[in-house]
Amino acid sequence: MSKEFEIVCEGEFPGTPEQVWDAVTTETAAWLFPTDGMPGEDIVSERPTHYVNRMEGADGWFNQLEQVIELRPEGRSFLRWVHSGVFTEDWDTQYDGASAHTAFYLHTLAEYLEHFAGRPVVFASVDGPAASAAPGAFDQVKAALGLVAGAAAGDSVPAALPGIASDTAVVDFWNDNFVGIRTGDALYRFFGRNAFGAPVGVTVHHFGAADPTALQTSWQDWLDRIFD
């Protein structure tokens, strides 16, 4: 049974309204995922303060993103992010998952604006095998990262990870379902989507010289080995 939803997040972000606008419109690969070529119509496009993109389908289905951006003192901006649309089944799980993902994505947006704004990015994304959708799967990922219960933002990452020296990696986000790791040239995002009925996942936003195929292969191998 279909039912409408609305997810609203708002707060201050590093960067000018122009920088935030660019990030949420043309630089999404740096913190979310590449959105070039996605279907949808720009209903409102008033740089740098108001952007609305909407997709519509049969039987009243729609998916809409709205961003309202305001200047704040000291080179910062206020962003109001509204995601609305229709979920067609398992409404509660989809809503919980989308809400949790939105909070993590917007944290990653702030990390991008603070540390890497405007730099070219190489993006890679991998999903774990079917076994990684099981309860407890994300705890296995955390263990493979060398992180244990009680880890917190600012902690160093002790594990050897693909392409990362352990003394350059720090936790920038931590909760039951998501982990963020930042290095001097990348943001690594770990998704415990098993909590919402899907395999765990990893995305990489790399702001240095990197081969996207090599990134994809190395992180897929790492994730697959956890559940071998």
CSV table of C-alpha atoms in Angstrom, one decimal:
chain,number,residue,atom,x,y,z
A,1,MET,CA,0.0,0.0,0.0
A,2,SER,CA,1.5,3.3,-1.0
A,3,LYS,CA,1.8,6.2,1.4
A,4,GLU,CA,3.5,9.6,1.2
A,5,PHE,CA,6.5,10.5,3.4
A,6,GLU,CA,8.5,13.7,4.2
A,7,ILE,CA,12.0,13.8,5.7
A,8,VAL,CA,13.3,17.2,6.9
A,9,CYS,CA,16.8,17.9,8.0
A,10,GLU,CA,18.3,21.4,8.6
A,11,GLY,CA,21.3,23.0,10.2
A,12,GLU,CA,24.4,25.1,9.6
A,13,PHE,CA,27.1,23.9,7.2
A,14,PRO,CA,30.6,25.1,6.3
A,15,GLY,CA,30.9,27.1,3.1
A,16,THR,CA,29.1,29.9,1.4
A,17,PRO,CA,25.6,29.5,-0.2
A,18,GLU,CA,27.3,29.2,-3.6
A,19,GLN,CA,29.5,26.3,-2.3
A,20,VAL,CA,26.6,24.5,-0.7
A,21,TRP,CA,24.5,25.0,-3.9
A,22,ASP,CA,27.3,23.5,-6.0
A,23,ALA,CA,27.7,20.6,-3.6
A,24,VAL,CA,24.0,19.6,-3.7
A,25,THR,CA,23.5,20.2,-7.4
A,26,THR,CA,26.6,19.3,-9.4
A,27,GLU,CA,29.1,17.9,-6.9
A,28,THR,CA,27.0,15.1,-5.4
A,29,ALA,CA,29.6,12.4,-6.2
A,30,ALA,CA,31.8,14.1,-3.5
A,31,TRP,CA,29.4,13.2,-0.6
A,32,LEU,CA,26.3,11.3,-1.8
A,33,PHE,CA,26.5,9.5,-5.2
A,34,PRO,CA,26.7,10.7,-8.8
A,35,THR,CA,23.3,12.1,-9.8
A,36,ASP,CA,24.1,13.1,-13.4
A,37,GLY,CA,21.5,11.8,-15.8
A,38,MET,CA,18.9,10.9,-13.2
A,39,PRO,CA,15.4,11.5,-14.4
A,40,GLY,CA,13.5,14.4,-12.9
A,41,GLU,CA,12.7,18.0,-13.6
A,42,ASP,CA,14.1,21.1,-11.9
A,43,ILE,CA,10.9,22.8,-10.7
A,44,VAL,CA,12.9,25.6,-9.0
A,45,SER,CA,16.5,26.5,-9.7
A,46,GLU,CA,17.4,29.8,-8.1
A,47,ARG,CA,21.1,29.7,-7.4
A,48,PRO,CA,22.3,29.9,-4.7
A,49,THR,CA,19.2,29.9,-2.4
A,50,HIS,CA,16.5,27.5,-3.6
A,51,TYR,CA,16.5,24.2,-5.6
A,52,VAL,CA,13.7,21.7,-6.2
A,53,ASN,CA,13.9,18.6,-8.3
A,54,ARG,CA,10.9,16.3,-8.8
A,55,MET,CA,10.2,13.0,-10.5
A,56,GLU,CA,6.7,11.8,-11.1
A,57,GLY,CA,5.2,8.4,-12.1
A,58,ALA,CA,2.0,6.5,-12.4
A,59,ASP,CA,-0.8,6.5,-9.8
A,60,GLY,CA,0.4,9.6,-8.0
A,61,TRP,CA,3.9,8.4,-7.3
A,62,PHE,CA,6.6,11.1,-7.0
A,63,ASN,CA,10.0,11.7,-5.5
A,64,GLN,CA,11.1,15.3,-4.7
A,65,LEU,CA,14.2,16.9,-3.2
A,66,GLU,CA,14.1,20.5,-2.0
A,67,GLN,CA,17.0,22.5,-0.7
A,68,VAL,CA,16.7,26.0,0.8
A,69,ILE,CA,20.0,27.7,1.5
A,70,GLU,CA,20.6,30.9,3.5
A,71,LEU,CA,23.8,32.9,4.3
A,72,ARG,CA,25.1,32.7,7.8
A,73,PRO,CA,27.9,34.7,9.4
A,74,GLU,CA,31.6,33.7,9.1
A,75,GLY,CA,31.3,32.1,5.7
A,76,ARG,CA,28.7,29.5,6.8
A,77,SER,CA,25.3,28.6,5.4
A,78,PHE,CA,22.0,27.3,6.7
A,79,LEU,CA,20.6,24.4,4.7
A,80,ARG,CA,17.0,23.0,4.9
A,81,TRP,CA,16.8,19.7,3.1
A,82,VAL,CA,13.4,18.2,2.4
A,83,HIS,CA,12.9,14.8,0.8
A,84,SER,CA,9.3,13.9,0.1
A,85,GLY,CA,7.6,11.3,-2.0
A,86,VAL,CA,5.7,8.0,-1.9
A,87,PHE,CA,6.9,4.6,-0.6
A,88,THR,CA,4.9,1.7,-2.1
A,89,GLU,CA,5.6,-1.0,0.4
A,90,ASP,CA,7.0,-1.7,3.9
A,91,TRP,CA,6.6,2.0,4.7
A,92,ASP,CA,8.1,2.0,8.2
A,93,THR,CA,11.3,0.2,7.2
A,94,GLN,CA,11.7,2.4,4.1
A,95,TYR,CA,11.1,5.6,6.1
A,96,ASP,CA,13.5,4.6,8.9
A,97,GLY,CA,16.2,3.7,6.4
A,98,ALA,CA,15.8,6.8,4.4
A,99,SER,CA,15.8,9.0,7.5
A,100,ALA,CA,18.9,7.4,8.8
A,101,HIS,CA,20.7,7.5,5.5
A,102,THR,CA,19.8,11.2,5.1
A,103,ALA,CA,21.4,12.1,8.4
A,104,PHE,CA,24.6,10.3,7.4
A,105,TYR,CA,24.7,11.8,3.9
A,106,LEU,CA,24.3,15.3,5.2
A,107,HIS,CA,27.1,14.7,7.8
A,108,THR,CA,29.2,13.6,4.8
A,109,LEU,CA,28.2,16.8,3.0
A,110,ALA,CA,29.6,18.8,5.9
A,111,GLU,CA,32.8,16.8,5.9
A,112,TYR,CA,33.2,17.5,2.2
A,113,LEU,CA,32.6,21.2,2.5
A,114,GLU,CA,34.9,21.5,5.5
A,115,HIS,CA,37.9,19.5,4.1
A,116,PHE,CA,37.6,19.0,0.3
A,117,ALA,CA,35.2,21.6,-1.1
A,118,GLY,CA,35.6,22.1,-4.9
A,119,ARG,CA,38.2,19.4,-5.4
A,120,PRO,CA,37.8,16.8,-8.2
A,121,VAL,CA,36.5,13.5,-6.9
A,122,VAL,CA,36.7,9.8,-7.9
A,123,PHE,CA,33.7,7.9,-6.7
A,124,ALA,CA,33.4,4.1,-6.1
A,125,SER,CA,30.6,2.1,-4.5
A,126,VAL,CA,30.4,-1.6,-3.6
A,127,ASP,CA,27.8,-3.9,-1.9
A,128,GLY,CA,28.5,-6.9,0.2
A,129,PRO,CA,27.3,-10.4,-0.7
A,130,ALA,CA,23.9,-11.7,0.2
A,131,ALA,CA,25.2,-13.0,3.6
A,132,SER,CA,25.9,-9.4,4.6
A,133,ALA,CA,22.2,-8.7,4.8
A,134,ALA,CA,22.0,-10.9,7.9
A,135,PRO,CA,21.6,-9.5,11.5
A,136,GLY,CA,25.0,-8.7,13.0
A,137,ALA,CA,26.7,-8.3,9.6
A,138,PHE,CA,27.6,-4.7,10.2
A,139,ASP,CA,29.3,-5.7,13.5
A,140,GLN,CA,31.6,-7.9,11.3
A,141,VAL,CA,32.4,-4.8,9.2
A,142,LYS,CA,33.2,-2.8,12.3
A,143,ALA,CA,35.5,-5.5,13.6
A,144,ALA,CA,37.3,-5.7,10.2
A,145,LEU,CA,37.9,-1.9,10.5
A,146,GLY,CA,39.5,-2.6,13.9
A,147,LEU,CA,36.7,-0.7,15.7
A,148,VAL,CA,34.9,-2.0,18.7
A,149,ALA,CA,31.8,-0.9,20.7
A,150,GLY,CA,32.4,2.5,22.2
A,151,ALA,CA,34.3,3.9,19.3
A,152,ALA,CA,33.7,7.6,18.6
A,153,ALA,CA,34.4,10.4,16.2
A,154,GLY,CA,38.1,11.4,16.4
A,155,ASP,CA,39.4,7.9,17.1
A,156,SER,CA,42.2,6.6,14.9
A,157,VAL,CA,41.5,3.5,12.7
A,158,PRO,CA,43.9,0.7,13.6
A,159,ALA,CA,43.1,-1.7,10.8
A,160,ALA,CA,45.0,-2.0,7.5
A,161,LEU,CA,42.5,-1.0,4.8
A,162,PRO,CA,42.9,-0.9,1.0
A,163,GLY,CA,45.1,2.0,0.1
A,164,ILE,CA,45.0,3.6,3.6
A,165,ALA,CA,47.8,4.0,6.0
A,166,SER,CA,46.3,3.4,9.5
A,167,ASP,CA,48.0,6.5,10.9
A,168,THR,CA,46.1,8.7,8.4
A,169,ALA,CA,42.6,7.4,9.0
A,170,VAL,CA,40.2,8.8,11.7
A,171,VAL,CA,36.6,8.1,12.5
A,172,ASP,CA,34.4,11.1,11.6
A,173,PHE,CA,31.0,9.4,12.2
A,174,TRP,CA,29.9,6.5,14.3
A,175,ASN,CA,26.6,4.9,15.2
A,176,ASP,CA,24.9,1.5,15.1
A,177,ASN,CA,24.3,1.5,11.4
A,178,PHE,CA,27.0,3.8,9.8
A,179,VAL,CA,30.7,4.5,10.1
A,180,GLY,CA,32.5,7.4,8.4
A,181,ILE,CA,36.3,7.4,8.0
A,182,ARG,CA,38.3,10.4,6.8
A,183,THR,CA,41.9,10.6,5.5
A,184,GLY,CA,43.9,13.4,4.0
A,185,ASP,CA,42.5,12.7,0.6
A,186,ALA,CA,39.3,10.7,0.9
A,187,LEU,CA,36.0,10.0,2.7
A,188,TYR,CA,35.1,6.4,3.2
A,189,ARG,CA,31.5,5.6,4.1
A,190,PHE,CA,30.3,2.2,5.6
A,191,PHE,CA,26.6,1.4,5.5
A,192,GLY,CA,24.9,-1.1,7.8
A,193,ARG,CA,22.0,-1.5,5.4
A,194,ASN,CA,21.4,-5.0,6.9
A,195,ALA,CA,19.3,-3.2,9.5
A,196,PHE,CA,16.9,-2.3,6.7
A,197,GLY,CA,16.9,-5.6,4.8
A,198,ALA,CA,19.7,-5.0,2.3
A,199,PRO,CA,23.4,-6.0,2.1
A,200,VAL,CA,26.0,-3.7,3.8
A,201,GLY,CA,27.8,-1.3,1.5
A,202,VAL,CA,30.9,0.9,1.1
A,203,THR,CA,31.4,4.1,-0.8
A,204,VAL,CA,34.6,6.0,-1.5
A,205,HIS,CA,34.9,9.7,-2.3
A,206,HIS,CA,38.6,10.1,-3.3
A,207,PHE,CA,40.0,13.6,-3.8
A,208,GLY,CA,43.4,12.6,-5.0
A,209,ALA,CA,44.9,10.7,-7.9
A,210,ALA,CA,43.0,7.4,-8.0
A,211,ASP,CA,41.9,4.8,-10.4
A,212,PRO,CA,38.1,4.2,-10.0
A,213,THR,CA,38.4,0.6,-11.2
A,214,ALA,CA,41.1,-0.2,-8.7
A,215,LEU,CA,39.2,1.4,-5.9
A,216,GLN,CA,36.1,-0.6,-6.8
A,217,THR,CA,38.1,-3.9,-7.0
A,218,SER,CA,40.1,-3.5,-3.8
A,219,TRP,CA,37.1,-2.5,-1.7
A,220,GLN,CA,34.9,-5.2,-3.2
A,221,ASP,CA,37.6,-7.8,-2.4
A,222,TRP,CA,37.8,-6.4,1.2
A,223,LEU,CA,34.1,-6.6,1.7
A,224,ASP,CA,33.7,-10.0,0.2
A,225,ARG,CA,36.5,-11.5,2.4
A,226,ILE,CA,34.6,-10.4,5.5
A,227,PHE,CA,31.7,-12.7,4.6
A,228,ASP,CA,33.6,-15.5,2.9
